[in-house]
Coordinates of C-alpha atoms and ligand atoms in Angstrom, one line a residue:
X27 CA -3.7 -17.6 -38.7
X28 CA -2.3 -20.8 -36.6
X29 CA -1.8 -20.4 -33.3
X30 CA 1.5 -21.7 -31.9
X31 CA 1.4 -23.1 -28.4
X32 CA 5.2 -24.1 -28.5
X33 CA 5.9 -20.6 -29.3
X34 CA 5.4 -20.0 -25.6
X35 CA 8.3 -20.7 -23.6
X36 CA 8.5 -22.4 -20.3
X37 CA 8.1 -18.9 -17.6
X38 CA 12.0 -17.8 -17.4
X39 CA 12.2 -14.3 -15.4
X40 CA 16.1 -14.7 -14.4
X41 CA 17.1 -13.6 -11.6
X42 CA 17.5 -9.8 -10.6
X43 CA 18.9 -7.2 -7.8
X44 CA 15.7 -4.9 -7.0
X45 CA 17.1 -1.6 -5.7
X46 CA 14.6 0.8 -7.6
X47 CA 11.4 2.1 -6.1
X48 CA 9.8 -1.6 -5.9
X49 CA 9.3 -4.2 -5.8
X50 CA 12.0 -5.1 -3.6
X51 CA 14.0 -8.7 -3.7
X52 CA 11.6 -11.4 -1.7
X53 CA 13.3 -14.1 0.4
X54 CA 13.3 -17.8 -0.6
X55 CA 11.2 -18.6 2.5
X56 CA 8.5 -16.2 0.9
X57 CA 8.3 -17.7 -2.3
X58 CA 8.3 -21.2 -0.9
X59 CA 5.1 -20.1 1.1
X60 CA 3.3 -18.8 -2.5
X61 CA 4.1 -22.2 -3.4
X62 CA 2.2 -23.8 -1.0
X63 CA -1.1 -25.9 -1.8
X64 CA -4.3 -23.3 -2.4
X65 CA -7.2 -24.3 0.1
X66 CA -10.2 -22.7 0.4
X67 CA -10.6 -19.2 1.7
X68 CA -13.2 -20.4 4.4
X69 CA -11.3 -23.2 5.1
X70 CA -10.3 -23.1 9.5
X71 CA -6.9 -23.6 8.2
X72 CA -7.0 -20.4 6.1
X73 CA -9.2 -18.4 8.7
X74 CA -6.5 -19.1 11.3
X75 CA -3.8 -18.2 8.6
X76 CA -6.1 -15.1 8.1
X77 CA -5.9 -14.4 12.1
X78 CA -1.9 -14.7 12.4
X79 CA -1.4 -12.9 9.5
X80 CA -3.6 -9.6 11.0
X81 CA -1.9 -9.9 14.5
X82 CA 1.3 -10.3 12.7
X83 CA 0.5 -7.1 11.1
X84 CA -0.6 -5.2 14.3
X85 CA 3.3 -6.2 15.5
X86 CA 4.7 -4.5 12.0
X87 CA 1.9 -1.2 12.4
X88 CA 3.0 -1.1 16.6
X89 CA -1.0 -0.8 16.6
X90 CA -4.0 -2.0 18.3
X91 CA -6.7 -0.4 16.4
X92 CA -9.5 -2.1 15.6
X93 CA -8.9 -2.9 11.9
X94 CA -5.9 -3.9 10.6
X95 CA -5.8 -6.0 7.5
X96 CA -4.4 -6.3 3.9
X97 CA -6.7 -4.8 1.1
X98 CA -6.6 -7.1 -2.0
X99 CA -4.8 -5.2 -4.1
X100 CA -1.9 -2.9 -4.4
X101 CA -0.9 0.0 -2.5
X102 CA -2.9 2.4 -4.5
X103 CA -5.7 0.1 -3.5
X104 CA -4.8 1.1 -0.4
X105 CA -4.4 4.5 -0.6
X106 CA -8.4 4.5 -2.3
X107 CA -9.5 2.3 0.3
X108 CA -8.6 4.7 2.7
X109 CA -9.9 8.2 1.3
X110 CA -13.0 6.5 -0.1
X111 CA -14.3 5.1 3.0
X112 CA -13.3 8.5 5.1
X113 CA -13.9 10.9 2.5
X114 CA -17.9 12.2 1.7
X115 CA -18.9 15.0 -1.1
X116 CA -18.2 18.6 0.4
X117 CA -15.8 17.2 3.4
X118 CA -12.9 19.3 3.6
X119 CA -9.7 17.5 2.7
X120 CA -5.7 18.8 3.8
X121 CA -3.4 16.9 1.7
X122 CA 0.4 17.2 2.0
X123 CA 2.0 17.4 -1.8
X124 CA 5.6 16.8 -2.1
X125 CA 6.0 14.4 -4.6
X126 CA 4.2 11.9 -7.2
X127 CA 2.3 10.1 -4.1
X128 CA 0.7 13.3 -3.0
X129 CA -0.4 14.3 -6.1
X130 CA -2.4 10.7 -6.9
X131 CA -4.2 11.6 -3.0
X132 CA -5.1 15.0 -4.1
X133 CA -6.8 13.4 -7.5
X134 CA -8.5 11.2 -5.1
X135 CA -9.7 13.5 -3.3
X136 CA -11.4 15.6 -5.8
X137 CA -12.8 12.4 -7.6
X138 CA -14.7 11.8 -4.4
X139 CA -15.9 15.1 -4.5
X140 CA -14.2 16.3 -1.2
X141 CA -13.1 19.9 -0.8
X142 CA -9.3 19.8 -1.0
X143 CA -6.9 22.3 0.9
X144 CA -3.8 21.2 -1.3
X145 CA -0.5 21.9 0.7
X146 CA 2.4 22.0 -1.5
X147 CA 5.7 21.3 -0.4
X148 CA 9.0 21.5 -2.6
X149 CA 10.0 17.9 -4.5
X150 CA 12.5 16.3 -2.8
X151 CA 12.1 17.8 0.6
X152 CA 10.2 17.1 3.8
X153 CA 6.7 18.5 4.2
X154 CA 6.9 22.1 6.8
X155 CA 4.6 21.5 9.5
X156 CA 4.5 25.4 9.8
X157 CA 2.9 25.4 6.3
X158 CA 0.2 23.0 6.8
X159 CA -1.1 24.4 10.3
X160 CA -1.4 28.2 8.2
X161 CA -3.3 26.0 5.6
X162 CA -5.9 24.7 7.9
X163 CA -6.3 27.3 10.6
X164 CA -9.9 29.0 10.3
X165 CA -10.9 25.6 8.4
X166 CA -12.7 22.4 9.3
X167 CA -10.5 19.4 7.3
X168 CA -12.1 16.1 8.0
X169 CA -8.8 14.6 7.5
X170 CA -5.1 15.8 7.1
X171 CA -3.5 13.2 4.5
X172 CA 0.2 12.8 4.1
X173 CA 3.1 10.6 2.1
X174 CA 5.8 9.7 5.1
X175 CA 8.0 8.3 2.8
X176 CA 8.2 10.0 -1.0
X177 CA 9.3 7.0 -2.9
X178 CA 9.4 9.8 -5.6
X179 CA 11.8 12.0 -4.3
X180 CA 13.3 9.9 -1.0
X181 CA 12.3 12.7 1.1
X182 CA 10.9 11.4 4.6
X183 CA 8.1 14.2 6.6
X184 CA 8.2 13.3 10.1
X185 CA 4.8 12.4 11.3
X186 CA 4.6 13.8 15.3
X187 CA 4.1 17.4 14.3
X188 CA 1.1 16.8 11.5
X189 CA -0.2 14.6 13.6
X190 CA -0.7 17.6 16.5
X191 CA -1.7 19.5 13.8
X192 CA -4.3 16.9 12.8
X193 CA -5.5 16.7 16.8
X194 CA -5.9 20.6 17.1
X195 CA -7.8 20.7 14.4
X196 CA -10.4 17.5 15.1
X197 CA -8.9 16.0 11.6
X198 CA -8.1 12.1 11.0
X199 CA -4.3 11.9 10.5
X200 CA -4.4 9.8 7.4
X201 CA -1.1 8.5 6.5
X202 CA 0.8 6.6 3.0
X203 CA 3.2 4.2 4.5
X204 CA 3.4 2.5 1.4
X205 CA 7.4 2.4 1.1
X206 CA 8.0 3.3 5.3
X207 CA 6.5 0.3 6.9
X208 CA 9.1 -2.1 7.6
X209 CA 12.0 -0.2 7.1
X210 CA 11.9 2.6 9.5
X211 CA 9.6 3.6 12.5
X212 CA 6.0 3.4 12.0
X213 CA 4.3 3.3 15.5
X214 CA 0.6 3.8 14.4
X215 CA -0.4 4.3 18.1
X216 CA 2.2 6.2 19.6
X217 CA 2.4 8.4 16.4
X218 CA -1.1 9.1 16.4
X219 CA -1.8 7.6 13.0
X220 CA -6.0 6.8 12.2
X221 CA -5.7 5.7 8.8
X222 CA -2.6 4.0 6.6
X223 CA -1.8 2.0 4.1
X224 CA 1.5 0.2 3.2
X225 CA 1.8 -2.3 0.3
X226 CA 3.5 -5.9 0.1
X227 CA 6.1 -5.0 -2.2
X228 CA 8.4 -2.6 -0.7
X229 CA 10.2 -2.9 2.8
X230 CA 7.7 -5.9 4.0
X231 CA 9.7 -7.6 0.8
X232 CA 6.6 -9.5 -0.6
X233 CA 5.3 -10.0 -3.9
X234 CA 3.0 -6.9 -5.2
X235 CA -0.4 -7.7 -4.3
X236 CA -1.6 -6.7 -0.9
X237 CA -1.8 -3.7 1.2
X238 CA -1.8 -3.5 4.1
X239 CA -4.3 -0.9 5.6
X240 CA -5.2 0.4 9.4
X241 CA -8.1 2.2 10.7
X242 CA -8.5 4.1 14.5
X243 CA -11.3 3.5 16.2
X244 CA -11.9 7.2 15.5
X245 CA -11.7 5.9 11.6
X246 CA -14.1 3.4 12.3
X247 CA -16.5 5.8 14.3
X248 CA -16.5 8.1 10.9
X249 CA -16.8 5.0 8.6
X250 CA -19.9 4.3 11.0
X251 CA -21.3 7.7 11.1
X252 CA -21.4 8.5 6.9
X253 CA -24.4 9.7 5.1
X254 CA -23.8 8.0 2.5
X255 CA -22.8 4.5 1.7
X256 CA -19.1 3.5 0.3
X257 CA -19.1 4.5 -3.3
X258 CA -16.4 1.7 -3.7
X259 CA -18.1 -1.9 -3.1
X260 CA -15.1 -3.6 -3.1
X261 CA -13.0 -1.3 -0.8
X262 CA -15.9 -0.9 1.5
X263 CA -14.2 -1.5 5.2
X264 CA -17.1 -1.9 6.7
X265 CA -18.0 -5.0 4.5
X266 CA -14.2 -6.0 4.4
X267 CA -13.9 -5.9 7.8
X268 CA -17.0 -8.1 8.4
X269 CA -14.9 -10.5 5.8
X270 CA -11.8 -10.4 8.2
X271 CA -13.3 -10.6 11.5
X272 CA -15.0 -12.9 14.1
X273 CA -18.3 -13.4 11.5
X274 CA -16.3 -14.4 8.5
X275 CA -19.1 -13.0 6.2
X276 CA -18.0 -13.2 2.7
X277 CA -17.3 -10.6 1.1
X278 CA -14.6 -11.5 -1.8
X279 CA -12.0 -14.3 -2.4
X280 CA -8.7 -13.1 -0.5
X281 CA -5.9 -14.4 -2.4
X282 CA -4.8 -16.7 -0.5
X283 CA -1.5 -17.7 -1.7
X284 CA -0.4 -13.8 -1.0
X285 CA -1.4 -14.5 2.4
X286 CA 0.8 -17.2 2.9
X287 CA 3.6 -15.1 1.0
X288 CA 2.5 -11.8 3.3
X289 CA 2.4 -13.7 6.5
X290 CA 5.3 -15.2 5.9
X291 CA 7.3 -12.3 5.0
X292 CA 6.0 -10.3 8.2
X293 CA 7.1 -13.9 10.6
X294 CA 10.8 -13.1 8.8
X295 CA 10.2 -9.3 10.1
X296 CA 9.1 -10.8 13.6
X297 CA 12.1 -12.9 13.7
X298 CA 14.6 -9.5 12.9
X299 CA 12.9 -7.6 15.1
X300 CA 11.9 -4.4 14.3
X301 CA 14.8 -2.4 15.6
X302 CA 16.8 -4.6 14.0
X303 CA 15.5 -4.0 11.3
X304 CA 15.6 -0.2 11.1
X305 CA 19.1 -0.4 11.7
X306 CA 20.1 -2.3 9.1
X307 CA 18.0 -0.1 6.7
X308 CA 19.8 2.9 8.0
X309 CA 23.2 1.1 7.9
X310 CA 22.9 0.1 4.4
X311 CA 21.7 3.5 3.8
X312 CA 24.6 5.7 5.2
X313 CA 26.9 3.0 3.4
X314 CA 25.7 3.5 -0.1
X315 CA 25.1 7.8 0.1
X316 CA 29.4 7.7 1.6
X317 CA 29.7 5.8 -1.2
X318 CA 28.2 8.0 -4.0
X319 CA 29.4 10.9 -2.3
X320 CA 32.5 9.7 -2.4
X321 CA 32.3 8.8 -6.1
X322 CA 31.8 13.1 -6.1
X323 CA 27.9 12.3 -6.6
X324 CA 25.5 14.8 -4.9
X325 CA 22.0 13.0 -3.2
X326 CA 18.7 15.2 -3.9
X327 CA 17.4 15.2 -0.4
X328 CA 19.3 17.4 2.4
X329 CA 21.2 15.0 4.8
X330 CA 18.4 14.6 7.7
X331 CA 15.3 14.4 5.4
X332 CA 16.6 11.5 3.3
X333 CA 14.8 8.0 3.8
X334 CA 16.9 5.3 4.9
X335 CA 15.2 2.6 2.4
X336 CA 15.2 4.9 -1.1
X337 CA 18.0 6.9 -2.1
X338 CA 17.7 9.9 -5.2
X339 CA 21.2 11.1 -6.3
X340 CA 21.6 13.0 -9.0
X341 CA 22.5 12.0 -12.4
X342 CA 26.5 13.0 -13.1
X343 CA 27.1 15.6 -16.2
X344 CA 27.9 13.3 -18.7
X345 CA 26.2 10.2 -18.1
X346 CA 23.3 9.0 -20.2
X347 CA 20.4 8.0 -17.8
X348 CA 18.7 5.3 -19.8
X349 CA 21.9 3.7 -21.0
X350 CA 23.3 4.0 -17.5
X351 CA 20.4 2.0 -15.8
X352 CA 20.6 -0.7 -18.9
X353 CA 23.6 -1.6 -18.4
X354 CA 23.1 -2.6 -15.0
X355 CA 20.5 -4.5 -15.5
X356 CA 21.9 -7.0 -18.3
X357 CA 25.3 -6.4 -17.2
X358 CA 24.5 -7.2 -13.3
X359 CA 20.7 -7.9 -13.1
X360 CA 20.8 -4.6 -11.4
X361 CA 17.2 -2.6 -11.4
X362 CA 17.1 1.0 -10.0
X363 CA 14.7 3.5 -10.9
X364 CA 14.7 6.5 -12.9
X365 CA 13.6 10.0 -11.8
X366 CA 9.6 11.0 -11.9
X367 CA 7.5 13.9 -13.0
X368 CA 10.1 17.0 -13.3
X369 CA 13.4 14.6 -12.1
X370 CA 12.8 12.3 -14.9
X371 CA 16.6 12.4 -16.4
X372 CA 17.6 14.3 -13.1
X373 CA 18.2 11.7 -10.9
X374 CA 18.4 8.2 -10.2
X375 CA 16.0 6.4 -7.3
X376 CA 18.3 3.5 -5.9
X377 CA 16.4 1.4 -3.1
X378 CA 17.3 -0.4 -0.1
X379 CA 14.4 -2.1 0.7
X380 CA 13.5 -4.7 2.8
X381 CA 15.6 -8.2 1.9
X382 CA 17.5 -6.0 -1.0
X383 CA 18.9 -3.9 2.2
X384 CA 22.5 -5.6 2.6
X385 CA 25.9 -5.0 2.4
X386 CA 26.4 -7.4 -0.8
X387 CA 24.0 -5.4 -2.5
X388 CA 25.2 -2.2 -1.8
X389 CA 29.0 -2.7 -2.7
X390 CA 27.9 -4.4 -5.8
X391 CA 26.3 -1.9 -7.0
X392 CA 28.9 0.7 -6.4
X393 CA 31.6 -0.7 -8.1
X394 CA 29.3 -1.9 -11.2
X395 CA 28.0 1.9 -11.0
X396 CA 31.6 3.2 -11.3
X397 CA 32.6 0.8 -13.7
X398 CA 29.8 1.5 -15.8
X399 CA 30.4 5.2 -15.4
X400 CA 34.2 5.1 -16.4
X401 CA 33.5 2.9 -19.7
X402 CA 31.0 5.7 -20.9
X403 CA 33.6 8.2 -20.1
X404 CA 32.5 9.8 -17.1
X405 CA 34.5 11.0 -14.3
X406 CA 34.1 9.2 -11.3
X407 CA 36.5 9.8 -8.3
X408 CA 38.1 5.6 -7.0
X409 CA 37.2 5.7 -3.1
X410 CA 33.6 4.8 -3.6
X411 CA 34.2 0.7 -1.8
X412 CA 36.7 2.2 0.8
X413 CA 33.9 4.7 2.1
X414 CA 31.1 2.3 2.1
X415 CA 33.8 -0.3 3.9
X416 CA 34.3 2.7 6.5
X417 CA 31.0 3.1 7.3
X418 CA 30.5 -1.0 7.7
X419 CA 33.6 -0.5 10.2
X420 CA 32.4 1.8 12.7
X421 CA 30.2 -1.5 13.6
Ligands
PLP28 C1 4.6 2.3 -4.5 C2 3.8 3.4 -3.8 C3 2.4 3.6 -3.9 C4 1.6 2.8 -4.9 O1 1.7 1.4 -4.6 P1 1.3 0.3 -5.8 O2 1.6 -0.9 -5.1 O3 2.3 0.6 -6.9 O4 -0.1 0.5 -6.2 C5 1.8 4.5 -3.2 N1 2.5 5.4 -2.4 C6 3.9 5.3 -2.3 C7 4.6 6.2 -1.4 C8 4.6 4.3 -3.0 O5 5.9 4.2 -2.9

């Protein structure tokens, strides 16, 4: 057998419109920084690149715990690094399930040998506060775990009550904020928030690659106060956050062109402001569900538990799912995601995340929607643009 190196091509992605589940369109300024020259990882350039990028983060997280970095690695990274350094064999374990995220923190949580009180909630709606606090009264959870935003479903469980819940009971509120941060309110501190983890690729607009992660000094206390060391070497906060802080003891390589990507991403953020920012997620957001609802389309998730960055509506009778989300993406670069777990065929997931989050996007992909629709013979009502313009005009 030869091998061919002229058989591979010169790297040609094309271009695309992210709206599925992630990850999300990244801003020229972004990719321009992942571009930039790789220096060493001790380097004083990089360590002060290291230090903006963690206050830049405390600005995104509205937090001033102790330890807030990004984990090498994807958001799942996060999501272990968070139960593995909290979590010890025989702790007792609350974890919200309402959708695909819950379910990977409940296998988590039995792989580490915890004791979980599994709270299951309904896919495609909001976690009921008055179901977790029967679930934990008359036990001792270490930690009450939860997904704010259910990329899976769209459904958004508002954190203030769980996170009572979590005081009265002495538990860590540990929270996935993997698709939330930077699109909606995430207040760490006011919200009473010990553990989270985000990741790059979602509202913060970054490459995958990063997640962001959070610990309390309460966190930190039961980090400190284990009987047992870190089963995870890598994830080990207390060694990572040696890495990150004032001692700079090596630890591992951070990737350091993702830093330059991440921190530039969050200085775009900064600049926007965060309020800013919310609002244009839940601008964009009401725009595009008048639209499909004017198109006679139904959305998954009742009106005030829907997340502003990730939309589910369900699939019309008629239209072919796969063949639907095909043609947009070679007719108009379009990618939006399909339905998980039991709503795989049921719905579509069409996000709004982060720099995908404008009014180009969503009016494109109405019309190409309904024009796609129509040519496969489904009916779709006309008044989808004029709904999505009325919602732009209220101002
Ligand atoms: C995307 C996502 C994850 C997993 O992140 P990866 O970057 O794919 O590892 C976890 N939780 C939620 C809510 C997500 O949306």
């Amino acid at each position: 057998m030869t091998f061919d190196v002229h058989a591979f091509r010169d790297l040609d992605p094309g271009q695309r419109i992210l709206m599925g589940p992630g990850p999300s369109d990244v801003h020229p300024r972004v990719l321009q920084a992942l571009a930039s020259p790789c220096i060493g990882h001790l380097d004083p350039t990089f360590l002060s690149i290291m230090d903006e990028t963690q206050q830049l983060l405390r600005f995104l997280f509205q937090t001033e715990h102790p330890l807030t970095i990004p984990v090498s690695g994807t958001g799942s990274a996060g999501m272990e690094a968070c139960f593995v350094n909290l979590v010890e064999p025989g702790d007792e374990v609350a974890v919200c399930v309402n959708g695909v995220f819950g379910t990977r923190m409940a296998d988590i949580v039995n792989r580490l040998g915890g004791k979980l009180i599994r709270v299951d909630a309904e896919w495609g709606r909001a976690v009921d506060p008055d179901a977790v606090r029967k679930a934990v009264q008359d036990r001792n959870p270490k930690i009450l775990a939860v997904v704010h935003a259910e990329t899976s479903t769209g459904a958004c469980t508002p954190l203030e009550d769980l996170s009572r819940i979590a005081k009265d009971c002495g538990a860590l509120f540990l929270v996935d904020m993997v698709t939330s941060l930077a699109g909606m309110d995430v207040a760490l501190d006011r919200m009473g928030v010990d553990a989270a983890y985000s990741g790059t690729q979602k509202c913060i607009s970054c490459p995958p690659g990063l997640s962001p992660v959070s610990f309390s000094s309460a966190a930190m206390e039961a980090l400190k106060h284990r009987e047992g060391p870190v089963v995870s070497w890598y994830l080990d906060m207390s060694m990572v956050s040696s890495y990150w802080g004032a001692e700079r003891k090596y630890h591992h390589t951070a990737p350091v062109n993702m830093i330059y990507a991440l921190r530039e991403a969050l200085r775009l953020i900064a600049e926007e402001g965060l309020e800013a920012r919310f609002e244009r997620h839940r601008r964009n957001h009401r725009a595009l569900v008048a639209g499909l609802e004017a198109m006679g389309f139904s959305m998954l998730v009742p009106e005030n538990e829907r997340l502003p960055m990730l939309n589910t509506v369900r699939i019309p009778d008629g239209a072919d799912d796969v063949k639907v989300r095909k043609a947009l993406l070679s007719d108009y670069g379009i990618e939006i995601g399909g339905g998980l777990g039991d709503l795989a065929g049921k719905v579509w997931r069409v996000g709004l995340m982060g720099h995908a989050s404008c009014r180009k996007n969503v009016v494109l992909f109405l019309s190409a929607l309904e024009g796609i629709l129509r040519a496969q013979g489904v009916q779709v009502k006309p008044d989808a643009i004029e709904a999505a313009a009325a919602v732009y005009a209220q101002g």
